[in-house]
Coordinates of C-alpha atoms in Angstrom, one line a residue:
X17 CA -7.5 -3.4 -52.1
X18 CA -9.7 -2.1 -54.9
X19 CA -11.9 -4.4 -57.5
X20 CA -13.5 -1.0 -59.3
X21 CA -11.6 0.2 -62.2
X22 CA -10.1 3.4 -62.0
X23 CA -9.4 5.4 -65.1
X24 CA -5.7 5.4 -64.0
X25 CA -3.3 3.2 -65.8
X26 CA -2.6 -0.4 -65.3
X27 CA 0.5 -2.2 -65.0
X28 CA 0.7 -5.4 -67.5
X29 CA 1.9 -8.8 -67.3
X30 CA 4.6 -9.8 -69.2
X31 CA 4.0 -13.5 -70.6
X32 CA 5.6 -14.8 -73.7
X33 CA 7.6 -11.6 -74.8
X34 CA 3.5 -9.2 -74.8
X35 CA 2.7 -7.6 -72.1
X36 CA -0.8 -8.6 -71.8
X37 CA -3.6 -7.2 -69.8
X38 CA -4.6 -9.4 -66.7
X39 CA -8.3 -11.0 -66.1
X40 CA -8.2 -10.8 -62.7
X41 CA -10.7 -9.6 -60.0
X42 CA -8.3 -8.4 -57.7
X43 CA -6.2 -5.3 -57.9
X44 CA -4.5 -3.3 -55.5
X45 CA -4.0 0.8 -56.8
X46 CA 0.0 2.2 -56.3
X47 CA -0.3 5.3 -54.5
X48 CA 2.8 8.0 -54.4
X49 CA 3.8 8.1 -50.8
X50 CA 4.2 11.9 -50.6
X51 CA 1.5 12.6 -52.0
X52 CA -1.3 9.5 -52.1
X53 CA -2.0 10.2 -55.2
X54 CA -2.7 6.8 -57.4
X55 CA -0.5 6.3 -59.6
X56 CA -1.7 3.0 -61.4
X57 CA -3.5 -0.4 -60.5
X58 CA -1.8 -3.6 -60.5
X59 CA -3.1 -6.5 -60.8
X60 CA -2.8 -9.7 -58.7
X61 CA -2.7 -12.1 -61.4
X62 CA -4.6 -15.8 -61.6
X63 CA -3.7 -19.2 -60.9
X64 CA -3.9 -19.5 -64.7
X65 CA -2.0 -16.7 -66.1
X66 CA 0.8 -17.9 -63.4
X67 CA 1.0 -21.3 -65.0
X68 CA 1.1 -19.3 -68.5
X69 CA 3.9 -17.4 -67.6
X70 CA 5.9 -20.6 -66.7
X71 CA 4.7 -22.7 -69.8
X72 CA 6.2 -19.7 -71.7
X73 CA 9.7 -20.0 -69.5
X74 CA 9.6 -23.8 -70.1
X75 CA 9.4 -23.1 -73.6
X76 CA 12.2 -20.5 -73.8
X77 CA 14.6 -22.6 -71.9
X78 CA 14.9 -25.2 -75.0
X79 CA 16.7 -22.4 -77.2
X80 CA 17.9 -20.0 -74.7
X81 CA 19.9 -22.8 -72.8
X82 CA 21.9 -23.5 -76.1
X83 CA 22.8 -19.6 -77.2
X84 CA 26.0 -19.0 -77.0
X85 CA 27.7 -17.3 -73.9
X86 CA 28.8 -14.5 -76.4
X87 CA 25.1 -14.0 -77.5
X88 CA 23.9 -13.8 -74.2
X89 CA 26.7 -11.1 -73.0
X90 CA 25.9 -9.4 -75.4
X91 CA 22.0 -8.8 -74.4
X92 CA 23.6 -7.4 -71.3
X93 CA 26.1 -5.0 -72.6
X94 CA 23.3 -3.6 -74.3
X95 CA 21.0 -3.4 -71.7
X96 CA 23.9 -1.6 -69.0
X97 CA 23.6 1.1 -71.6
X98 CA 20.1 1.2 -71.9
X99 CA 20.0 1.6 -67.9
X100 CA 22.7 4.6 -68.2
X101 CA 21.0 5.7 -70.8
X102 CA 17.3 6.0 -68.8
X103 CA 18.8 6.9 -65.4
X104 CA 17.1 9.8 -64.8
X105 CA 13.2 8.6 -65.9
X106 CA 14.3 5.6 -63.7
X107 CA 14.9 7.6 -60.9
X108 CA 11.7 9.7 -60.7
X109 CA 9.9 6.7 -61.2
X110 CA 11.3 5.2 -58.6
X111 CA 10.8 8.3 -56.2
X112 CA 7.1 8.8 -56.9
X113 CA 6.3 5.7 -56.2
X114 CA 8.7 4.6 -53.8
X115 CA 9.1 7.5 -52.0
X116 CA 13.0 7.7 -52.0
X117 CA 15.0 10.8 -52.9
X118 CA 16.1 11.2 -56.6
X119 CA 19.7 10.4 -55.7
X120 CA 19.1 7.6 -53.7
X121 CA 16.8 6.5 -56.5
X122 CA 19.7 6.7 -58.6
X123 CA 21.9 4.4 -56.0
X124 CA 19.0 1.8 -56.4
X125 CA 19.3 1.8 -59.6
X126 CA 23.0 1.8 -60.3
X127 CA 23.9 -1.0 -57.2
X128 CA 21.9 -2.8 -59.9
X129 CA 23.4 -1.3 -63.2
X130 CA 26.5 -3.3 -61.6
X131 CA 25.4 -6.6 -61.8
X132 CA 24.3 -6.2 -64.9
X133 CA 27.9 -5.2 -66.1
X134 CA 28.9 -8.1 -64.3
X135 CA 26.6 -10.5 -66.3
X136 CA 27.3 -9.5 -69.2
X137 CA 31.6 -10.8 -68.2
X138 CA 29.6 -14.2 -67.5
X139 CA 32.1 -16.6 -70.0
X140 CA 34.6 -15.7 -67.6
X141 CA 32.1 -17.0 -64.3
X142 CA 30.9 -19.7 -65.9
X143 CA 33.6 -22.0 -66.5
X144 CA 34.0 -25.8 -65.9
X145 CA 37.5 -27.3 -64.6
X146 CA 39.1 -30.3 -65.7
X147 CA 42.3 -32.5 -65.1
X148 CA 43.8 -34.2 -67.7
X149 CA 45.0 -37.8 -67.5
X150 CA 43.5 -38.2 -64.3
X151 CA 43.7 -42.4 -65.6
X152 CA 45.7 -43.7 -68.8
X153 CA 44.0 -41.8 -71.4
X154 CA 41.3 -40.2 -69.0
X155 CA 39.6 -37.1 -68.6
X156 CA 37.7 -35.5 -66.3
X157 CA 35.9 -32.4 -66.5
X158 CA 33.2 -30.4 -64.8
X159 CA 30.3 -28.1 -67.3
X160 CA 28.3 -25.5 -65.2
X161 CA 24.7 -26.0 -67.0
X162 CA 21.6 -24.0 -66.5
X163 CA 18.8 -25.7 -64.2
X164 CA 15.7 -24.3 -66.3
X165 CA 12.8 -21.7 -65.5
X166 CA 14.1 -20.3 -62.2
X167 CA 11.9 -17.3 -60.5
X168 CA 12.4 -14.1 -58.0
X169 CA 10.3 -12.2 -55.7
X170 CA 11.4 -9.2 -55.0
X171 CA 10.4 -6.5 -51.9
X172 CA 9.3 -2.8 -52.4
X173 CA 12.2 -0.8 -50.7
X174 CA 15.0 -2.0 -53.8
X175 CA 12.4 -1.8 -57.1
X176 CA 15.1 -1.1 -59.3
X177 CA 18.1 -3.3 -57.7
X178 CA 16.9 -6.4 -56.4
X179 CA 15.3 -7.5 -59.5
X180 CA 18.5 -6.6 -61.3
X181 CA 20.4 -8.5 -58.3
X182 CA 18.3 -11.4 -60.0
X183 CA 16.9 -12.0 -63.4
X184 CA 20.0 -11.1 -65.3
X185 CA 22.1 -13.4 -63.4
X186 CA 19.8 -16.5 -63.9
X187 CA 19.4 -15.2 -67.5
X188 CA 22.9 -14.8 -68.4
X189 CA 23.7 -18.6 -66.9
X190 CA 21.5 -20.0 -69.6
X191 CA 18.0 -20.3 -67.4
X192 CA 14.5 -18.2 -67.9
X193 CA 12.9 -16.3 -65.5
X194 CA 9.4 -15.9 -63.6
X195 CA 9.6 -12.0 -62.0
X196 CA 7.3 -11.5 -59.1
X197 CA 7.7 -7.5 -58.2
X198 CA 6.3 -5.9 -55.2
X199 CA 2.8 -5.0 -55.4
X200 CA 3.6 -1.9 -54.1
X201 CA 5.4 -0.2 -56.6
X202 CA 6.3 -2.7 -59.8
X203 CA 6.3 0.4 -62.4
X204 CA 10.1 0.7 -62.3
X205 CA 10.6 -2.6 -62.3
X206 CA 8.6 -2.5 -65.5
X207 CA 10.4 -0.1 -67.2
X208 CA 13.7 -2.0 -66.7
X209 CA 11.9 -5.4 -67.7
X210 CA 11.0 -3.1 -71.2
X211 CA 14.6 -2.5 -71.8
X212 CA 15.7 -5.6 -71.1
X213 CA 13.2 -6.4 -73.9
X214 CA 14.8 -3.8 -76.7
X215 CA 18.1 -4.9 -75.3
X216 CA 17.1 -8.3 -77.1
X217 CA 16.3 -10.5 -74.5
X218 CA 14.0 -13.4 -76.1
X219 CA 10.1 -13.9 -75.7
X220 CA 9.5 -16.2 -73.0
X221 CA 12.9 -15.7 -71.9
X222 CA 11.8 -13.3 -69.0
X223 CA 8.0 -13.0 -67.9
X224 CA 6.0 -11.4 -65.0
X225 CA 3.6 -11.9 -62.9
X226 CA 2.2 -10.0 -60.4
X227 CA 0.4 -10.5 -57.0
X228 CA 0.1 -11.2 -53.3
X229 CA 0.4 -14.5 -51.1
X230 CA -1.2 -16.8 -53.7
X231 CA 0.8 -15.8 -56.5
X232 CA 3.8 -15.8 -54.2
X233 CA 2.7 -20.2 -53.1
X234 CA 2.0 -21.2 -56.5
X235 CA 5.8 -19.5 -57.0
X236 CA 7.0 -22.2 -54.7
X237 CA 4.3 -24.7 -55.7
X238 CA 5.2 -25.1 -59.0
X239 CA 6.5 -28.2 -60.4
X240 CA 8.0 -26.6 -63.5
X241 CA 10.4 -24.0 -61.5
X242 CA 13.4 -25.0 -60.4
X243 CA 15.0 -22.2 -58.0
X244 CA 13.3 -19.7 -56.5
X245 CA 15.3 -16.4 -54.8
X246 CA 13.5 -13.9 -52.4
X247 CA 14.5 -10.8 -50.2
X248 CA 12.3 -9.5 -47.9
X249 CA 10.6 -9.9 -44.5
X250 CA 11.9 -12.8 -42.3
X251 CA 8.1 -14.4 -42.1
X252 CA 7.7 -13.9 -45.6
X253 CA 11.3 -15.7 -46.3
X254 CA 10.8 -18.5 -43.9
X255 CA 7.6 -19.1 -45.8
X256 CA 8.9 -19.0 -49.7
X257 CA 12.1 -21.5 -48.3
X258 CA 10.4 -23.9 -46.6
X259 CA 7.9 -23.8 -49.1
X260 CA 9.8 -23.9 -51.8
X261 CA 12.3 -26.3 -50.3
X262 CA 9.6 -29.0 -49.4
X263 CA 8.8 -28.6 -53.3
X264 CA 12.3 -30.1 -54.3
X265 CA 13.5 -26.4 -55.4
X266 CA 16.6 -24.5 -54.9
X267 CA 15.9 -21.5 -52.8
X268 CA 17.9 -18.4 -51.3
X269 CA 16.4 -15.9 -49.1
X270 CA 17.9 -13.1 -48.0
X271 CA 15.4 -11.7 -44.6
X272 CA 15.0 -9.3 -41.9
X273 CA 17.7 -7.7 -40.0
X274 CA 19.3 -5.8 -36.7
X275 CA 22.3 -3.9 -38.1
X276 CA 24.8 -3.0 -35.0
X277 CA 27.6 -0.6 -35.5
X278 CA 29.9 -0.7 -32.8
X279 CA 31.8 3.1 -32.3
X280 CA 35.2 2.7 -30.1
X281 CA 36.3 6.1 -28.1
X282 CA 39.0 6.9 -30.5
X283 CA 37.1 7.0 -33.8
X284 CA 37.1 9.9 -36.2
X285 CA 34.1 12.0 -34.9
X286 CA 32.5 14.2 -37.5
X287 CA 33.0 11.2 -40.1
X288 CA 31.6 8.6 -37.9
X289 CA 28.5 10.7 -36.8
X290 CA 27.6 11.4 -40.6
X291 CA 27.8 7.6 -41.2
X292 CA 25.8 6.6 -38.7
X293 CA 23.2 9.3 -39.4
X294 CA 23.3 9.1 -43.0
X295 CA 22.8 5.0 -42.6
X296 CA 20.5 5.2 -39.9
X297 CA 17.9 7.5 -41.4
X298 CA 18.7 7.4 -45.1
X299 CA 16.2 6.2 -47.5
X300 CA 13.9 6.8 -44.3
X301 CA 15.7 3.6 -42.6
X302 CA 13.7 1.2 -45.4
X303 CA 17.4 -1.1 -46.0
X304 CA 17.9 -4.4 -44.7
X305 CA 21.2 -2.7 -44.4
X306 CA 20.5 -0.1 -42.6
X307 CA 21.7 0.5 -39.2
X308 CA 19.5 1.1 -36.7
X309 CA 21.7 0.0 -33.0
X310 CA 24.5 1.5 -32.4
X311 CA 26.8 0.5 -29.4
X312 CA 28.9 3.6 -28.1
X313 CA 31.5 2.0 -26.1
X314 CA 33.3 3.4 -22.9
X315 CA 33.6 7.7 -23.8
X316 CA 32.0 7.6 -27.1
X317 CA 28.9 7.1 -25.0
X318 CA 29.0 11.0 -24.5
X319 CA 28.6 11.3 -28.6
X320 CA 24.9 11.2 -27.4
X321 CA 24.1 15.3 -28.0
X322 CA 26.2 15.7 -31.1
X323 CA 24.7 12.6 -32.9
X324 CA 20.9 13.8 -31.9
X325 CA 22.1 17.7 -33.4
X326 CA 23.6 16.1 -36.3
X327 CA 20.1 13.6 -37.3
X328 CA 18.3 17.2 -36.4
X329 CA 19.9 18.5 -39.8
X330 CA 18.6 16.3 -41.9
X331 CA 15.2 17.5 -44.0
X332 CA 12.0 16.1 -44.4
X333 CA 10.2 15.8 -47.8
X334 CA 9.0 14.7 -50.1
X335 CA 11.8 12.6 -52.3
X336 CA 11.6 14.9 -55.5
X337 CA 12.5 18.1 -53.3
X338 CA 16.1 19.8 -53.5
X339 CA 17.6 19.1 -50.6
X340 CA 15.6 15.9 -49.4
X341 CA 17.4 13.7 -47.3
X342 CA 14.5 11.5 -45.8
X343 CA 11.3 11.0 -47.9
X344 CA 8.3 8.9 -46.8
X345 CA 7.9 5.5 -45.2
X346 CA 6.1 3.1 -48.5
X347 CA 2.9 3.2 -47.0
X348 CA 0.4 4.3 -44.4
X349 CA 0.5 1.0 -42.5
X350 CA 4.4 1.2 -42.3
X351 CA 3.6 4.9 -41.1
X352 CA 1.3 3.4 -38.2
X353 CA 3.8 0.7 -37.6
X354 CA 6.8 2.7 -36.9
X355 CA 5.3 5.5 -34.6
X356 CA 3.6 2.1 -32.5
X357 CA 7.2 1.6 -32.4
X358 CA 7.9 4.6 -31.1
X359 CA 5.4 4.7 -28.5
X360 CA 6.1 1.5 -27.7
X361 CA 9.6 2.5 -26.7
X362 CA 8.5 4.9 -24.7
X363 CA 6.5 2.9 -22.5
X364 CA 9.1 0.7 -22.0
X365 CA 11.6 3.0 -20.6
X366 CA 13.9 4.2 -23.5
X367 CA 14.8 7.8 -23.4
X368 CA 13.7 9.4 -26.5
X369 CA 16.0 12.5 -27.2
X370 CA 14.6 13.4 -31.1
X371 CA 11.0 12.5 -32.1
X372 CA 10.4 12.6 -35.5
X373 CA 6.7 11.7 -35.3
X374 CA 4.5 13.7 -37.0
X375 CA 6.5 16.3 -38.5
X376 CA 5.3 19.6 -40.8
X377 CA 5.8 19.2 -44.5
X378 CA 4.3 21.7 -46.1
X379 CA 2.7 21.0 -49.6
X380 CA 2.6 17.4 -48.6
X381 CA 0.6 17.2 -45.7
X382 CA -1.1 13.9 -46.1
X383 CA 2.6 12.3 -46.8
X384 CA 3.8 8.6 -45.1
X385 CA 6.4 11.2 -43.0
X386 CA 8.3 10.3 -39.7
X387 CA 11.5 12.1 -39.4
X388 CA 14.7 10.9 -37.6
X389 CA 14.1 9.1 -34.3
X390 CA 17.1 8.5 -32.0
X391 CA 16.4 6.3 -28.4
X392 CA 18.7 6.0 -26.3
X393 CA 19.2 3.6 -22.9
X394 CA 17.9 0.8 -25.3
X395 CA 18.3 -2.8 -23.6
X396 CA 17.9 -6.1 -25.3
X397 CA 14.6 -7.1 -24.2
X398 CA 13.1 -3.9 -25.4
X399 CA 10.7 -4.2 -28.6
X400 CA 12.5 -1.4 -30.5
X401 CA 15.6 -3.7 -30.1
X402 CA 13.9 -7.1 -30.6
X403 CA 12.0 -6.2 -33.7
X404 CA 13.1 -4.8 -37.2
X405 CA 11.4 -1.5 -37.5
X406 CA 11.9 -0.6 -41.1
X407 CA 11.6 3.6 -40.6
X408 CA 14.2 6.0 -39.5
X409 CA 14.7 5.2 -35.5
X410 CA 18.2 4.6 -34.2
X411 CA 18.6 3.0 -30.9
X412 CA 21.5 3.9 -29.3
X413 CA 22.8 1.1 -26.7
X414 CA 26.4 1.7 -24.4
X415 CA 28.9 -1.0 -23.7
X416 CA 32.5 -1.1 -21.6
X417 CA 34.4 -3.1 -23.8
X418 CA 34.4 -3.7 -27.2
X419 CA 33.9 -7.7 -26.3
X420 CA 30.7 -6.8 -24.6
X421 CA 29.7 -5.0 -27.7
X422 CA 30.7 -7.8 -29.7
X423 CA 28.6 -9.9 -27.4
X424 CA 25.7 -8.0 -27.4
X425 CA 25.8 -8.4 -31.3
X426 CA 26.0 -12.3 -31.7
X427 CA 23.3 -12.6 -29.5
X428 CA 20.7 -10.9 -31.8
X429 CA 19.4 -13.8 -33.8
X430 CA 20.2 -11.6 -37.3
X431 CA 23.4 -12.0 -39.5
X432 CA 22.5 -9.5 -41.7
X433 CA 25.3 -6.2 -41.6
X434 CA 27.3 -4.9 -38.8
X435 CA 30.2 -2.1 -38.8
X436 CA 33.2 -1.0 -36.3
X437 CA 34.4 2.6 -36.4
X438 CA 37.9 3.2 -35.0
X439 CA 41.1 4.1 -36.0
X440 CA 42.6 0.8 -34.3
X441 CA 44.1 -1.6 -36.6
X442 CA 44.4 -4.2 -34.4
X443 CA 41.1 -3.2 -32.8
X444 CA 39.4 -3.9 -36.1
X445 CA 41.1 -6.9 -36.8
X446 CA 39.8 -8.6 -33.4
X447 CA 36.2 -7.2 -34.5
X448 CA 36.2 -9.0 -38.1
X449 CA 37.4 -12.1 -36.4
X450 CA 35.1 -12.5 -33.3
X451 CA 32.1 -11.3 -34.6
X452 CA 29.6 -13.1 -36.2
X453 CA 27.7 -11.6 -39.0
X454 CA 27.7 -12.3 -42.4
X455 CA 28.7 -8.6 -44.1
X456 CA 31.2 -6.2 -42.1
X457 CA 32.2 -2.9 -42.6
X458 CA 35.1 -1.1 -41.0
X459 CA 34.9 2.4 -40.8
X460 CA 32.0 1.5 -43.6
X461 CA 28.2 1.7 -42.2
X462 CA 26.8 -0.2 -45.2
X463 CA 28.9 -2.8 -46.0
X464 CA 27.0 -4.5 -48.7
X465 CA 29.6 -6.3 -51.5
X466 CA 30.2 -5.3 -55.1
X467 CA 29.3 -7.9 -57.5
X468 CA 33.0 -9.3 -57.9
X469 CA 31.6 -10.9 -54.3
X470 CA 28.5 -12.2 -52.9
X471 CA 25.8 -10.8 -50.7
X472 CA 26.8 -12.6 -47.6
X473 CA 23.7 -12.4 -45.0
X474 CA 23.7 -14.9 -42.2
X475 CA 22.5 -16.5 -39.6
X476 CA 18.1 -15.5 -39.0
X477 CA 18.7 -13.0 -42.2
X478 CA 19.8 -15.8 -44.5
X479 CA 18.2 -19.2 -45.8
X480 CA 20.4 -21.1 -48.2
X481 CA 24.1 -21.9 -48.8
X482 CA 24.7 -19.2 -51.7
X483 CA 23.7 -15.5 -52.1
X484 CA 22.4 -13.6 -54.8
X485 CA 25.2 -12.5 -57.3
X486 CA 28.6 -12.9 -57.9
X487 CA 30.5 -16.0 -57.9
X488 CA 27.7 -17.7 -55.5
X489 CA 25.1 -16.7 -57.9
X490 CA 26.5 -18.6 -60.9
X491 CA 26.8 -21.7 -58.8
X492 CA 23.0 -21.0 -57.7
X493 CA 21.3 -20.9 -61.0
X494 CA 23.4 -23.8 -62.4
X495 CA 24.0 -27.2 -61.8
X496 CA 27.6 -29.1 -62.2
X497 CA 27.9 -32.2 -64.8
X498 CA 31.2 -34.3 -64.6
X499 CA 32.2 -36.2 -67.4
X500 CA 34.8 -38.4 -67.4
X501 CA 35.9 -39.4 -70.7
X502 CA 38.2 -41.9 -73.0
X503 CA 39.2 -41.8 -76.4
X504 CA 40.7 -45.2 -77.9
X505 CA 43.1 -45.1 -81.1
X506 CA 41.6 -46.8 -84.1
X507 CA 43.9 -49.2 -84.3
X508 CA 44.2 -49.8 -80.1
X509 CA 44.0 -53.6 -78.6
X510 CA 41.3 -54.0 -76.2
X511 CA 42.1 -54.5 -72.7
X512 CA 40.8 -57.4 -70.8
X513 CA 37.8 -57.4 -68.6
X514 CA 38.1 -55.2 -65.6
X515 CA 34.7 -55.6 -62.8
X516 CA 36.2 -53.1 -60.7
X517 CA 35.7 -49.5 -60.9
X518 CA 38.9 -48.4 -60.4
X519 CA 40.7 -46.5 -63.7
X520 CA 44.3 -47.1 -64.1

């Protein structure tokens, strides 16, 4: 943390359609991860520019919740081709200060390009039902109507897609929006929140704040917000939904994971071995998604030497660098964290067959870099297995059945992602129906949802009933009114007095 200016830029606020310079104290500086070069200071904004940024919302909400659904799809058919349209700058903003390769910098920021698209189809997801003559000459039918100012925090390793997982959903269903970015690397968030403005998105409509824990409790603290969603850490999570909960607020909170794939004998080799490398150490294993345990069962446990050579292939750098396929962890704490990890493992009796520790990138010596990491004799009661590492180590565990794998899956308190690769039908089949985890993938290492579905998390990774787009999403950010209605004909003879409730 850093309270002396720097003559480096500063990222605003964004608080009644101006982005406004904050008056805080407190500022933390964004460094590039390759490189720790500072890239800008952000601010952690005050109790009082929070509450400003809300007023503004509650203010918006009084015209924005009565635009048409056309007008509002059409703010986001402009802003999809705004997005396509800055791509590229996206991307290498997103890599310097994220650290991720340009073209998984690009991913980011299409898997959120998508939802987009899909809010701007919202008068076909927001639609009410309704029977007719459900009584003589009665009516009932539901409207979906927006709950008001609803807010997100959003983690560093998604900068680009997990706000775009959120603010143009609530947006498009008629609410405003409070955007809390990470601290530690909000510039492309910014940029997309700057589009969104010349895409025609109203002032007040969607306004930013920026900050640690205490602008992450007055979040959930405030009386004015109505729903709050959050993906991140689990202790984090557990904190914004009880919080926010105890506060009388919608929440959903996607968390932490343990993502097991599961590789049966008679699986495709070379195409399972790239997916588990490739979603093991891709974007330098920072994805809730990612996996990092894989259960070899019966004679794919002999894979061992030809997984290790194949995660030897892939290239350190930095992100911008032809060629890169793992960049830098976020930070020099998460660099610390991981090799504990490491060592930890060691000591506790995993095998370690790659050690990615401390590898040579030259030109960016003083970059956050651990390479590919693969353990293997990993047990259950190891720390590299109880705890979600967040870097690029794969623990490699063996199993005699696929049932025992299965079990050793639902026993990890996380819900998050799992995967099966084999070229059994019926094998998969028994998998999708015994195991329980909230996404699956078959023959699919990252099986996270399109927008047409939802982002289904479960169990110790997810806190709420609904995820955070697609059809759940639209339920989320509004709330149902049933009217039940009955017309008389001028000329229509009263009926007597009725003190029951019952239509007829």
């Amino acid at each position: 943390m850093t309270t002396n200016a720097a003559a480096v830029p500063t990222v605003k606020l964004l608080i009644d359609g101006e982005f406004v310079e904050s008056s805080t104290n407190e500022w933390k500086d964004i460094i590039n991860p390759a490189t720790q070069e500072v890239l800008a200071r952000v601010p952690f904004a005050t109790a009082d520019e929070v509450d400003a940024a809300v007023a503004s919302a509650q203010k918006a909400f009084q015209t924005w919740r009565k635009t048409s659904i056309g007008g509002r799809a059409r703010i986001f058919l402009k802003y999809q081709q705004l997005i396509r349209e800055n791509m590229k700058e996206l991307a290498a903003l997103l890599t310097a200060e994220q650290g991720k390769t340009l073209a998984d910098a690009e991913g980011d920021v299409f898997r959120g390009l998508e939802v987009v698209e899909h809010a701007s189809a919202i008068g076909n997801l927001q639609l009410g039902e309704m029977a007719n003559n459900v009584a003589a000459g009665v009516d009932t039918y539901t409207l979906q109507q927006p709950l008001g100012v609803c807010a997100g925090i959003t983690p560093f390793n998604f900068p680009a897609m997990i706000p775009l997982w959120m603010f143009p959903m609530a947006i498009a269903t008629g609410n405003t929006f409070v955007l809390k970015p990470s601290e530690q690397d909000p510039m492309v968030t910014m940029r997309l929140v700057e589009l969104a403005l010349e895409a025609g998105i109203p002032a007040g409509v969607l306004n930013v704040v920026h900050g640690g824990k205490d602008v992450v409790n007055g979040i959930c603290d405030h009386k004015d917000i109505k729903a709050v969603s959050f993906v991140g850490s689990t202790p984090v999570g557990t904190h914004v939904y009880n919080r926010s909960t105890q506060a009388g607020k919608r929440a959903q909170c996607m968390m932490g994971a343990k993502n097991h794939a599961i590789v049966m004998p008679d699986a495709n080799k070379e195409q399972t071995l790239n997916a588990l490398a490739g979603s093991a150490f891709g974007a330098a294993g920072q994805r809730c998604m990612a996996l990092s345990v894989v259960v070899l069962v019966g004679e794919s446990a002999e894979w061992i030497p030809e997984l290790v050579a194949k995660a030897e292939t892939l290239k350190v750098n930095a992100g911008h660098e032809a060629g890169t396929d793992v960049g830098p962890l976020i930070s020099r704490a998460a660099l610390e964290r991981v090799n504990g990890f490491v060592e930890t493992g060691v000591k506790e009796g995993a095998t370690l067959h790659l050690d990615g520790r401390n590898p040579k990138v030259p030109g960016y010596e003083d970059g956050n870099f651990i390479g590919p990491t693969l353990f293997s004799g990993v047990t259950a009661d190891m720390t590299i297995y109880k705890e979600e590492m967040f870097g690029p180590v794969l623990c490699v565990m063996t199993a005699d059945s696929m049932d025992d794998a299965i079990n050793v899956i639902n026993a990890n308190p996380n819900g998050n992602g799992t995967a099966v690769f084999t070229r059994s039908g019926a094998a998969a089949r028994h998998f999708q129906e015994e195991i329980d985890v909230g996404q699956v993938g078959i023959n699919v290492p990252i099986p996270v949802p399109v927008p047409l579905f939802s982002f289904t998390g479960s169990r110790g990774s997810k806190l709420g009933d609904l995820g955070p787009y697609g059809k759940q999403v639209v339920q989320f950010y509004t709330q149902t009114k049933t009217i039940t209605a009955r017309w008389f004909d001028e000329n229509e003879v009263g009926a007597t007095v009725n003190t029951t409730i019952t239509l007829k």
